[in-house]
Amino acid sequence: MTQFSSFTTPSRRGFLAGSAAAGMTLGLGLTPARAATPQKGGTLRVGFTQGSTSDSLDPATYSNDFMFATSYAVFSTLVEVAPDGSAKPDLAESFEATPDAATWTFRLRDDATFSDGKTITAQDVIASVRHHMGEGSKSGVKPLLKQISDIKADGDKVVVFTLETGNADFPFIFNDYHLTIRQDQGDGTIDPDSRIGTGGYVIEAFEPGVRIELARRDDYWKEGAAHFDRVVILKVGDAAARMNALMTGEVDLIDRPDLKTIHMLERNRDVRIHTQNGTLHYTMPMHVTTAPYDDVNVRLALKHAIDREAIVEKVLKGYGTVGNDHPIASSMPFYNAELEQHAYDPEKARHHLKKAGLEGLDVTLHTADAAFNGAVDASVLFSEAAKSAGINLKVSREPDDGYWSNVWLQKPFCTSYWGGRPTPDLMFSAGYAADADWNATKWQNERFNELLVGARAELDQDRRAEMYGEMQKLCQTDGGALIPAFGQYVSAMNKRVAMPEKVSEMWDLDSQRFIERWWFA
């Protein structure tokens, strides 16, 4: 067997697997607060954009940053994606695979304990994973687990996963925020509402979509982590209110400041703007099962009717790059740099409309700034640009509250975003596979799905590169996701907030593990 203490996937362009950035950059040329050694103490107050009154502690239901950050702080995963993009053991001490990557063995740490003092066992892991695999499960990670044909314990500290086919990237799945480990109740199930976890913090108060209060565990088993005494997460959905709370000292950290007014924060000497490159991308998914989006020429017309450069310049204020209608970032393994860039071309859009038998097109784009910072403005820009192509695009502004349950996956054309995934297989499997619960376009391309399964088990890296390259082209030319831009993650914080020299840039705020990894200088 092949053993890994950390795991990276090679690519033909020499990128580390899952490396979500070309390097951390910081607004205004500032550097983050540093301390030679992380300091213990203090209460971190966080103002988050997202959060819903329907949030629960059931890991199968997690769908926003409010719960993602909470999950990583209170519970733990078998594996975490390290700042260099590698799969690093967390609750697992090590993991190893058979040569065909079809059987994976995870050895658990001996010292990892739950907040009630119980030591983690293989049965806890098995029950936690199976919670997402049941027939009635609506978990967003369920499609990624369908490849598992068997899970068994080999004693108290070893878990063996047998896959239907080989998967060279399998350990990365266990970084997912859904797959935090809970206690087995003795019957192979978990209590999804339990607050007992193996993370560095315990929950003191929880108002779904409103606030959560965390306190550090004095007996946390992981050294050099969980530095804040307490953490308070507040949902502050309004961007102006969020920024004002930071400037007045009511919170220490906010995500997603309004880029139109970010200059107000830049003037405050006590505030630092922090940016991360990464896999963040903004999407406008079309249901390919619903007319007129069931015609590929209509989809291509819309893809050529949007001015991507204008969105990056005017909405993202330069904090991003143009997208090319597939979800693989240029920093990810197996990125296809040879694809022709989709660009704003009203004549080409009209050409595709004519191929669809149309002289013009009337469609509605459902949007809210809950989808992403600036989604409404981006939609209005799209509407204006599309007029030159004979497309009447009506912008329907929806309420921020409940957007992810009432609009995303429900409306046939809307705005959305993805934080991305560390490998192409995980990204495609989560959002583009035919059977993925989060397949927001309802796209089912037979060739794409054949390649997805084949590339997952392919151990020849050059062949994998060819297969993932073709999959990106299929998304671009046939898929229902219009992806106008990749964005930088932008957050703002009091200058006392300190972080390591290198942070994970796969998702915002150190891939939402900032509560465990950051501290006050």
CSV table of N, CA, C and O in Angstrom, one decimal, residues 62-63 68 138-141 143 177-178 408-409 418 421 430-432 435-441:
chain,number,residue,atom,x,y,z
A,62,TYR,N,-25.9,21.9,5.9
A,62,TYR,CA,-25.0,23.1,5.8
A,62,TYR,C,-25.0,23.6,4.4
A,62,TYR,O,-24.8,22.9,3.4
A,63,SER,N,-25.3,25.0,4.3
A,63,SER,CA,-25.3,25.6,3.0
A,63,SER,C,-24.8,27.0,2.9
A,63,SER,O,-25.0,27.7,1.9
A,68,PHE,N,-20.6,26.8,7.8
A,68,PHE,CA,-19.3,26.2,7.5
A,68,PHE,C,-18.2,26.5,8.5
A,68,PHE,O,-17.5,25.7,9.0
A,138,LYS,N,-30.4,14.4,1.9
A,138,LYS,CA,-30.4,15.5,1.0
A,138,LYS,C,-29.0,16.2,1.1
A,138,LYS,O,-28.9,17.4,0.6
A,139,SER,N,-28.1,15.6,1.7
A,139,SER,CA,-26.7,16.2,1.9
A,139,SER,C,-26.1,16.6,0.6
A,139,SER,O,-26.1,15.8,-0.4
A,140,GLY,N,-25.4,17.7,0.6
A,140,GLY,CA,-24.7,18.2,-0.6
A,140,GLY,C,-23.5,17.3,-0.9
A,140,GLY,O,-23.0,17.3,-2.0
A,141,VAL,N,-23.0,16.5,0.1
A,141,VAL,CA,-21.9,15.7,-0.1
A,141,VAL,C,-22.3,14.3,-0.6
A,141,VAL,O,-21.4,13.5,-0.9
A,143,PRO,N,-23.5,12.9,-3.3
A,143,PRO,CA,-23.0,12.4,-4.6
A,143,PRO,C,-21.5,12.0,-4.5
A,143,PRO,O,-21.1,11.0,-5.2
A,177,TYR,N,-16.9,20.4,4.6
A,177,TYR,CA,-17.5,20.9,5.9
A,177,TYR,C,-18.7,20.0,6.3
A,177,TYR,O,-19.1,20.1,7.5
A,178,HIS,N,-19.3,19.3,5.4
A,178,HIS,CA,-20.4,18.4,5.8
A,178,HIS,C,-19.9,17.2,6.6
A,178,HIS,O,-20.6,16.7,7.4
A,408,TRP,N,-32.2,29.6,-5.6
A,408,TRP,CA,-31.2,28.7,-6.1
A,408,TRP,C,-31.7,27.3,-6.2
A,408,TRP,O,-32.4,26.8,-5.3
A,409,LEU,N,-31.5,26.7,-7.3
A,409,LEU,CA,-32.0,25.3,-7.6
A,409,LEU,C,-33.5,25.3,-8.0
A,409,LEU,O,-34.0,24.3,-8.5
A,418,TRP,N,-19.8,29.8,-6.4
A,418,TRP,CA,-19.2,28.6,-5.8
A,418,TRP,C,-17.9,29.0,-5.2
A,418,TRP,O,-17.1,29.7,-5.8
A,421,ARG,N,-13.6,23.8,-5.2
A,421,ARG,CA,-13.2,22.6,-4.6
A,421,ARG,C,-11.7,22.4,-4.9
A,421,ARG,O,-11.2,23.0,-5.9
A,430,ALA,N,-19.5,17.7,-7.4
A,430,ALA,CA,-20.4,18.4,-6.5
A,430,ALA,C,-21.5,19.2,-7.3
A,430,ALA,O,-22.6,19.3,-6.9
A,431,GLY,N,-21.1,19.8,-8.4
A,431,GLY,CA,-22.0,20.7,-9.1
A,431,GLY,C,-22.4,20.4,-10.5
A,431,GLY,O,-23.2,21.1,-11.1
A,432,TYR,N,-21.8,19.4,-11.2
A,432,TYR,CA,-22.0,19.1,-12.6
A,432,TYR,C,-22.3,17.7,-13.0
A,432,TYR,O,-22.8,17.5,-14.1
A,435,ASP,N,-26.1,13.3,-11.3
A,435,ASP,CA,-26.9,12.9,-10.1
A,435,ASP,C,-26.5,13.8,-8.9
A,435,ASP,O,-27.0,13.5,-7.8
A,436,ALA,N,-25.8,14.9,-9.2
A,436,ALA,CA,-25.4,15.7,-8.0
A,436,ALA,C,-26.6,16.5,-7.6
A,436,ALA,O,-27.3,17.2,-8.3
A,437,ASP,N,-26.8,16.5,-6.2
A,437,ASP,CA,-27.9,17.3,-5.7
A,437,ASP,C,-27.8,18.8,-6.0
A,437,ASP,O,-28.7,19.5,-6.0
A,438,TRP,N,-26.5,19.3,-6.1
A,438,TRP,CA,-26.3,20.7,-6.3
A,438,TRP,C,-25.9,20.9,-7.8
A,438,TRP,O,-25.3,21.9,-8.1
A,439,ASN,N,-26.4,20.1,-8.7
A,439,ASN,CA,-26.3,20.3,-10.1
A,439,ASN,C,-27.3,21.4,-10.5
A,439,ASN,O,-28.5,21.1,-10.8
A,440,ALA,N,-26.9,22.6,-10.3
A,440,ALA,CA,-27.9,23.8,-10.4
A,440,ALA,C,-28.4,24.0,-11.8
A,440,ALA,O,-29.4,24.7,-12.0
A,441,THR,N,-27.8,23.4,-12.8
A,441,THR,CA,-28.3,23.5,-14.2
A,441,THR,C,-29.1,22.3,-14.7
A,441,THR,O,-29.6,22.4,-15.8
